[in-house]
Amino acid sequence: MPEPEAWLILLPLGWASAAFLLGPARGAWLAAAGLALGLVLAAHVAAHAEAGRVHAVGGWAAPLGIALAVDGLAALMLLLTHTVALPLALYARAYFARHPDGAAWFWPLTGYLVAALDALFLSADLFNLYVTLELLGLAAVGLVASSGSAQGLSAALRYLLVTLLGSSAYLLGVALFYGVYGNVTLPLLALQVAAPVPLAIRLALALMLVGLLLKTALFPFSFWLPPAHGGAPAPVSALLSALVIKATFYLVLRLWMNFGNLLAPAAVAQLLGLLGGAAVLWGSVQALRQARLKMLIAYSTVAQVGYLFLLFPLAARASPATALLAWQGVLMQAVAHGLAKAAMFGAAGAIASAAGHDTIARLGGVAAHLPLNLWAFGLAGVSLMGLPPSAGFLAKWLLLDAAADSGRWAWAALLVGGGLLAAAYVFKVLRHAFIGAQEPGTSFAPVSPMLQWPPFLLAAASLVLGLNAGFVLMLAGAP
Amino acid sequence: MNASQSLPLLVVASSFVPGLLIFGLAEERHALRSALNIAGAVIKLVIIAVMFGGVAAREHYEYRHTVLPGLDLVLRADALAMLFVTLSAALWLLTTVYAIGYLEGGANRSRFFGFFSLCVTATVGIAMAGNLFTFFLFYEMLTLSTYPLVVHRGTDKALRAGTFYLGYTLAGGAILLVGVVWLYDLLGQVEFVHRGAASSLGPQYTTQLRVIFLLLIIGLGVKAALVPLHGWLPRAMVAPAPVSALLHAVAVVKAGAFGIVRVVYDVFGVEFAQSLRLLVPLAVAACVTILWGSLRALAQDDLKRRLAFSTVSQVSYIVLGVALFGPVGTIGGLAHLVHQGIMKVTMFFCAGNYAETLGVHRVSEMNGIGRRMPLTTAAFSVAAFGMIGLPFTAGYVSKHYLSDGAQLAGQPWAAWVLMASSLLNAAYFLPILYRAWAKVHHPPWPAPAIAARGWRETSVLLLLPPLASGVAVILAAVLADTAWSPLAWAKLIAMREYAAPLR
């Protein structure tokens, strides 16, 4: 197919609109077919990705037309998105068969969400990025609200305010860029921005960074995440935790790649790292204190996001070798968390669906009734704790190596301690679900295999990736 | 992939694949599950037998898979690996037979045997790991796969013991990981090679290497139950008897001790470790552990708890042998790796038999048990004599070499510690034997469950494994001078370790 990059954006827009018109039953099949094709396209793009490759849509080059840029990093994120989205679509079809509330909205909104993600990863222009960011935020808010419950609506409203605030701050930054340089194309700007950096550009970057941190839910901006991710229908939680927050983090990476060395003082890098460290500790402790399974998983996302921001203190003012290790570790963490968290939310959704509740202390008997889901939870947990063999372990290994290489032992202690805290909350669930006896008088409704296998396969993927991850590093390239 | 590459992988797969299949089996498929278990164990032993001959003839078996650039998963069968892998595979077969008998009619057997197989998979992976990364991978897999076995009974006490176990071992694993990554950062890939790779680093790294050594020993010492990192082991004895056998003799504490052997010989190199003055502190730690474990064992009335503290003490004989600079101590330590395994597995089998057959859990309940269960008690007695170090038992051989090694290394105090430990061993084992054989039983037994039929004092599947391992305790000593004894193999390793040419 010519122009696979453009199709990655057009295809989900197409099936989303068709799903809206045809209704959820046929929409689900369209989505699955569209996402399967999307995975093939993403794999094709990943196989041909190289730095500096730019695709001019319709033959119109950059300042006039829309340029799509595919480097390894973008290809990696596309691949992650579609690897996670396809099994989740199959899962969601079975899930909404049992919980019809909001099924009509799920497929069109998911299509727009995937289109926004693909477009975001492929854009190389600050304003186009803003458009994708806005579309992504609105689709995500719609998904959180789609169940229609009062709780879901209040979480969605809060999420909406956060996402609008975040994108407004970002847009203000873009406007300042345009005002100073008359141009918003990233590769051009990277050439134009030179010391001394105008105050307006410093302000612009600060605004954009804060907006993105808000949307990535870096502590202390994480207040909105647990109710939104923990309250949404399970497939939505999985999409949001695995992919949506990674997209805004990806934008932070893009800014840092283009302007970081020139602009970000070491203090900012340290601050981001400290916030990340605080997120790891606070999120894990909160996760440990939750009584409900989905809230525990949501707080675990808060903690896992923290690791992503260790890139900045580890890579700032470090040797190229250290910076490379930190870069690789963080991208491995993004991929590992994407797979594992999608698996975990999927498993939790199936368990809650069968048991009729997700109170952790009452999960006894899950091992006998939903063994695959419990395995999915456990294996994903192995990756979150960073135990081998798993992608999460490789991420921890690379980050630890970066810390050891530069002698920054405080970060090493955080990495190791965070893993132990993750073990504490994962085993809190397993102790009840795996060993605990079933409460008398409770029952588990039978659950379709499609609610069991996709999470299991995602969890297994995060483990198998831990044995063969060379291609992730190859795509990740260097900062 | 040719045979020399695929055999190490097959050793791991021969328990991993049955384990996965067993997880998928319905609870009532008793026969098929047992068949898978036994078949896996026998196939593993056959493959190991093939490699054994090859390694003796200096054949090279290695499987290598690249996980990340500069990070390989390596399974290699060298002489030291064969020592441990043979021990664990042989005892796995016995323990599997025993567990099939022990769990007859119990709940959640698919789950139990599934994790049981994963546990052994992890152990043989540890044995054959060719570098620190691979070692760590299987070391953590062992933690995860033994936790479900420790909490198998699901009682509050078991769950608490499981939490303790996880807390200690995961924290130990985290410390170990820091040491491993640090060493990788300094050296690149840390392969296990004779005389160690660390010696290639210059004197400016001395302090770093000492800290790394400490991190590695702490991480490994948790599983090896070095005092004061041993707290989980006595608690974990609430697990079913076959699991205790696995923890104490085959897998967990052995993995820790084996790791220490690897770190001293094949990461640092024993001469280099000596030159960094790391071995004497390690020997002191081992001696403290030996004495402390024995002292605590004296006061325990619960039989399995007494055995657990005895393990704390006995496993450090291995560490002591490693830490005594010189080939004779090495031989003693390595031989004890095997000898302690067969002796302690026998004792836990016997303790399980007492509990399952008569409901006897305490030493104070054992009066006259030798008349009711003579075969089991005979096996127990042989193993106890071995622990004390009496002649014609495996324990005598290893203690003999360890004492000589201490004298030759110029550390006679270590020999005194061994002597004191023998006395303490006698002090806590001989009263048990006295009660069992000489005292008269006043009925009833606490909870008789299995009736005696002729010579079968308990069910056959429970009886055969301790008899087999009990005989092995004697054979290891009587046949110590033959070519295939654990002692002879330990000599081979020590020879290769100390006489290896400088790289």
Short mmCIF file of N, CA and C in Angstrom, two decimals, chain A residues 325 332 367 375 382 385-389 393-394 396-398 400-402 404-406 409 412-413 416-417 420 423-424 427 430-431 434-436 465-470 473, chain B residues 23 65-69 71 73 111 115 118 132-133 136-138 140-141 144 147-148 151-155 159 163 166-167 170-171 174-175 177-178 180-182 184-185 208:
data_model
loop_
_atom_site.label_atom_id
_atom_site.label_comp_id
_atom_site.label_asym_id
_atom_site.label_seq_id
_atom_site.Cartn_x
_atom_site.Cartn_y
_atom_site.Cartn_z
N LEU A 325 21.98 4.74 27.69
CA LEU A 325 21.39 3.71 28.54
C LEU A 325 20.08 4.20 29.16
N MET A 332 12.17 1.36 26.96
CA MET A 332 11.80 -0.02 27.30
C MET A 332 10.71 -0.01 28.37
N ALA A 367 -8.64 -17.90 41.50
CA ALA A 367 -7.67 -18.84 40.92
C ALA A 367 -8.37 -20.03 40.30
N TRP A 375 -3.35 -15.45 35.98
CA TRP A 375 -2.01 -15.55 35.40
C TRP A 375 -1.64 -14.25 34.70
N VAL A 382 4.84 -9.32 37.35
CA VAL A 382 6.28 -9.61 37.29
C VAL A 382 7.00 -8.51 36.52
N MET A 385 7.04 -5.24 38.62
CA MET A 385 8.04 -5.26 39.70
C MET A 385 9.45 -5.24 39.15
N GLY A 386 9.58 -5.49 37.84
CA GLY A 386 10.91 -5.50 37.26
C GLY A 386 11.68 -6.76 37.59
N LEU A 387 10.96 -7.91 37.67
CA LEU A 387 11.66 -9.17 37.87
C LEU A 387 11.82 -9.87 36.53
N PRO A 388 12.89 -10.64 36.38
CA PRO A 388 13.13 -11.30 35.09
C PRO A 388 12.31 -12.57 34.95
N PRO A 389 12.10 -13.08 33.75
CA PRO A 389 12.41 -12.39 32.51
C PRO A 389 11.22 -11.54 32.10
N PHE A 393 11.88 -5.82 33.52
CA PHE A 393 13.20 -6.10 34.10
C PHE A 393 14.30 -5.48 33.26
N LEU A 394 14.19 -5.63 31.93
CA LEU A 394 15.23 -5.04 31.07
C LEU A 394 15.26 -3.53 31.24
N LYS A 396 14.49 -1.88 33.95
CA LYS A 396 15.15 -1.60 35.22
C LYS A 396 16.65 -1.81 35.10
N TRP A 397 17.02 -2.88 34.40
CA TRP A 397 18.45 -3.18 34.21
C TRP A 397 19.15 -2.01 33.52
N LEU A 398 18.55 -1.52 32.41
CA LEU A 398 19.19 -0.45 31.65
C LEU A 398 19.28 0.83 32.49
N LEU A 400 19.26 1.05 35.79
CA LEU A 400 20.25 0.83 36.85
C LEU A 400 21.67 0.98 36.30
N ASP A 401 21.85 0.44 35.09
CA ASP A 401 23.17 0.54 34.46
C ASP A 401 23.53 2.01 34.25
N ALA A 402 22.54 2.80 33.80
CA ALA A 402 22.80 4.23 33.62
C ALA A 402 23.17 4.87 34.95
N ALA A 404 24.48 3.36 37.59
CA ALA A 404 25.78 2.87 38.03
C ALA A 404 26.89 3.53 37.21
N ASP A 405 26.63 3.69 35.91
CA ASP A 405 27.63 4.23 35.02
C ASP A 405 28.01 5.65 35.41
N SER A 406 27.03 6.40 35.93
CA SER A 406 27.33 7.79 36.29
C SER A 406 27.48 7.94 37.79
N TRP A 409 23.78 7.02 42.71
CA TRP A 409 23.25 5.86 43.42
C TRP A 409 21.88 6.10 44.02
N ALA A 412 19.51 4.70 41.68
CA ALA A 412 19.54 3.23 41.73
C ALA A 412 18.70 2.72 42.89
N ALA A 413 18.84 3.40 44.04
CA ALA A 413 18.07 2.99 45.21
C ALA A 413 16.58 3.13 44.93
N VAL A 416 15.34 0.27 42.68
CA VAL A 416 15.23 -0.99 43.40
C VAL A 416 14.09 -0.95 44.41
N GLY A 417 14.01 0.17 45.14
CA GLY A 417 12.94 0.30 46.14
C GLY A 417 11.57 0.32 45.50
N LEU A 420 10.40 -3.11 44.80
CA LEU A 420 9.93 -3.84 45.98
C LEU A 420 8.52 -3.39 46.37
N ALA A 423 6.16 -5.02 44.14
CA ALA A 423 5.95 -6.41 44.56
C ALA A 423 4.94 -6.46 45.70
N ALA A 424 5.03 -5.49 46.61
CA ALA A 424 4.11 -5.49 47.76
C ALA A 424 2.67 -5.38 47.28
N PHE A 427 1.58 -8.58 45.17
CA PHE A 427 1.35 -9.77 45.99
C PHE A 427 0.19 -9.59 46.95
N LEU A 430 -2.40 -10.99 44.81
CA LEU A 430 -2.24 -12.43 44.58
C LEU A 430 -2.54 -13.22 45.85
N ARG A 431 -2.17 -12.67 47.01
CA ARG A 431 -2.39 -13.42 48.25
C ARG A 431 -3.87 -13.72 48.42
N PHE A 434 -5.12 -15.69 44.82
CA PHE A 434 -4.49 -16.95 44.45
C PHE A 434 -4.70 -18.01 45.52
N ILE A 435 -4.55 -17.62 46.76
CA ILE A 435 -4.58 -18.60 47.85
C ILE A 435 -5.92 -18.58 48.57
N GLY A 436 -6.51 -17.38 48.68
CA GLY A 436 -7.70 -17.24 49.51
C GLY A 436 -8.83 -18.17 49.08
N LEU A 465 9.05 -10.53 25.54
CA LEU A 465 9.87 -9.39 25.12
C LEU A 465 11.12 -9.28 26.00
N GLY A 466 10.97 -9.71 27.26
CA GLY A 466 12.11 -9.67 28.17
C GLY A 466 13.23 -10.62 27.78
N LEU A 467 12.96 -11.52 26.83
CA LEU A 467 14.00 -12.44 26.39
C LEU A 467 14.56 -12.07 25.03
N ASN A 468 13.92 -11.12 24.37
CA ASN A 468 14.37 -10.79 23.02
C ASN A 468 13.94 -9.37 22.69
N ALA A 469 14.71 -8.41 23.11
CA ALA A 469 14.25 -7.03 22.98
C ALA A 469 15.21 -6.18 22.16
N GLY A 470 16.08 -6.84 21.40
CA GLY A 470 17.03 -6.08 20.60
C GLY A 470 16.35 -5.09 19.67
N LEU A 473 15.40 -1.70 21.18
CA LEU A 473 16.52 -0.76 21.30
C LEU A 473 16.94 -0.22 19.94
N PHE B 23 -0.05 -27.26 34.67
CA PHE B 23 -0.96 -26.16 35.01
C PHE B 23 -2.28 -26.29 34.28
N HIS B 65 21.94 -17.17 23.87
CA HIS B 65 20.87 -16.43 23.21
C HIS B 65 21.03 -14.97 23.59
N THR B 66 21.01 -14.09 22.59
CA THR B 66 21.21 -12.67 22.87
C THR B 66 19.88 -12.02 23.21
N VAL B 67 19.79 -11.45 24.42
CA VAL B 67 18.57 -10.77 24.85
C VAL B 67 18.62 -9.32 24.40
N LEU B 68 19.71 -8.66 24.71
CA LEU B 68 19.98 -7.31 24.23
C LEU B 68 21.44 -7.32 23.79
N PRO B 69 21.83 -6.36 22.97
CA PRO B 69 23.25 -6.32 22.62
C PRO B 69 24.09 -6.24 23.89
N LEU B 71 24.11 -8.47 26.25
CA LEU B 71 23.43 -9.12 27.37
C LEU B 71 22.93 -10.48 26.87
N LEU B 73 21.87 -14.58 27.37
CA LEU B 73 21.42 -15.66 28.23
C LEU B 73 22.28 -16.86 27.89
N ARG B 111 -1.81 -27.05 40.71
CA ARG B 111 -1.07 -25.84 41.04
C ARG B 111 0.24 -26.21 41.72
N PHE B 115 4.05 -25.48 40.00
CA PHE B 115 5.09 -24.62 40.56
C PHE B 115 6.30 -25.43 41.01
N LEU B 118 8.34 -25.67 38.00
CA LEU B 118 9.00 -24.39 37.71
C LEU B 118 10.17 -24.16 38.66
N LEU B 132 26.44 -13.93 35.07
CA LEU B 132 25.69 -13.41 36.21
C LEU B 132 24.26 -13.04 35.83
N PHE B 133 24.07 -12.52 34.62
CA PHE B 133 22.72 -12.14 34.19
C PHE B 133 21.81 -13.35 34.19
N PHE B 136 21.05 -14.48 37.67
CA PHE B 136 20.06 -13.64 38.35
C PHE B 136 18.66 -13.94 37.86
N LEU B 137 18.54 -14.14 36.56
CA LEU B 137 17.22 -14.42 35.98
C LEU B 137 16.59 -15.65 36.65
N PHE B 138 17.35 -16.72 36.74
CA PHE B 138 16.78 -17.94 37.33
C PHE B 138 16.67 -17.82 38.85
N GLU B 140 15.75 -15.19 40.55
CA GLU B 140 14.48 -14.54 40.86
C GLU B 140 13.30 -15.43 40.48
N MET B 141 13.46 -16.19 39.41
CA MET B 141 12.40 -17.12 39.03
C MET B 141 12.19 -18.15 40.15
N LEU B 144 10.01 -16.56 42.84
CA LEU B 144 8.59 -16.48 42.46
C LEU B 144 7.94 -17.86 42.45
N TYR B 147 7.30 -19.29 46.19
CA TYR B 147 6.32 -18.65 47.06
C TYR B 147 4.99 -19.41 47.11
N PRO B 148 4.43 -19.78 45.94
CA PRO B 148 3.16 -20.52 46.00
C PRO B 148 3.28 -21.86 46.74
N VAL B 151 3.22 -21.09 50.63
CA VAL B 151 1.89 -20.74 51.15
C VAL B 151 0.84 -21.76 50.73
N HIS B 152 1.29 -22.91 50.23
CA HIS B 152 0.35 -23.85 49.60
C HIS B 152 -0.85 -24.19 50.50
N ARG B 153 -0.61 -24.33 51.80
CA ARG B 153 -1.71 -24.74 52.67
C ARG B 153 -2.73 -23.63 52.88
N GLY B 154 -2.34 -22.38 52.63
CA GLY B 154 -3.30 -21.28 52.68
C GLY B 154 -3.71 -20.87 54.08
N THR B 155 -3.10 -21.44 55.12
CA THR B 155 -3.44 -21.01 56.48
C THR B 155 -2.81 -19.65 56.75
N LEU B 159 0.57 -18.08 55.19
CA LEU B 159 0.60 -16.81 54.45
C LEU B 159 1.61 -15.86 55.09
N THR B 163 4.87 -14.28 53.34
CA THR B 163 5.18 -12.86 53.25
C THR B 163 6.61 -12.60 53.73
N LEU B 166 8.98 -13.81 50.99
CA LEU B 166 9.07 -12.86 49.88
C LEU B 166 9.84 -11.62 50.27
N GLY B 167 9.54 -11.10 51.47
CA GLY B 167 10.21 -9.89 51.92
C GLY B 167 11.72 -10.07 51.92
N LEU B 170 13.02 -11.09 48.07
CA LEU B 170 12.95 -10.03 47.05
C LEU B 170 13.92 -8.90 47.40
N ALA B 171 14.00 -8.58 48.69
CA ALA B 171 14.96 -7.54 49.08
C ALA B 171 16.38 -8.01 48.78
N ALA B 174 17.00 -7.69 45.16
CA ALA B 174 17.22 -6.30 44.74
C ALA B 174 18.66 -5.88 44.99
N ILE B 175 19.18 -6.28 46.16
CA ILE B 175 20.57 -5.92 46.48
C ILE B 175 21.52 -6.64 45.52
N LEU B 177 20.86 -7.53 42.52
CA LEU B 177 20.77 -6.91 41.19
C LEU B 177 21.67 -5.70 41.09
N VAL B 178 21.69 -4.88 42.15
CA VAL B 178 22.55 -3.70 42.11
C VAL B 178 24.00 -4.13 41.92
N VAL B 180 25.11 -6.91 40.59
CA VAL B 180 25.30 -7.51 39.28
C VAL B 180 25.41 -6.42 38.20
N VAL B 181 24.48 -5.46 38.25
CA VAL B 181 24.51 -4.42 37.22
C VAL B 181 25.79 -3.59 37.33
N TRP B 182 26.18 -3.32 38.55
CA TRP B 182 27.41 -2.55 38.77
C TRP B 182 28.60 -3.27 38.13
N TYR B 184 28.51 -5.52 35.75
CA TYR B 184 28.36 -5.49 34.30
C TYR B 184 28.83 -4.15 33.75
N ASP B 185 28.53 -3.10 34.52
CA ASP B 185 28.93 -1.78 34.05
C ASP B 185 30.45 -1.67 34.00
N GLN B 208 35.57 -0.29 44.96
CA GLN B 208 34.32 -0.63 44.27
C GLN B 208 34.09 -2.13 44.30
#
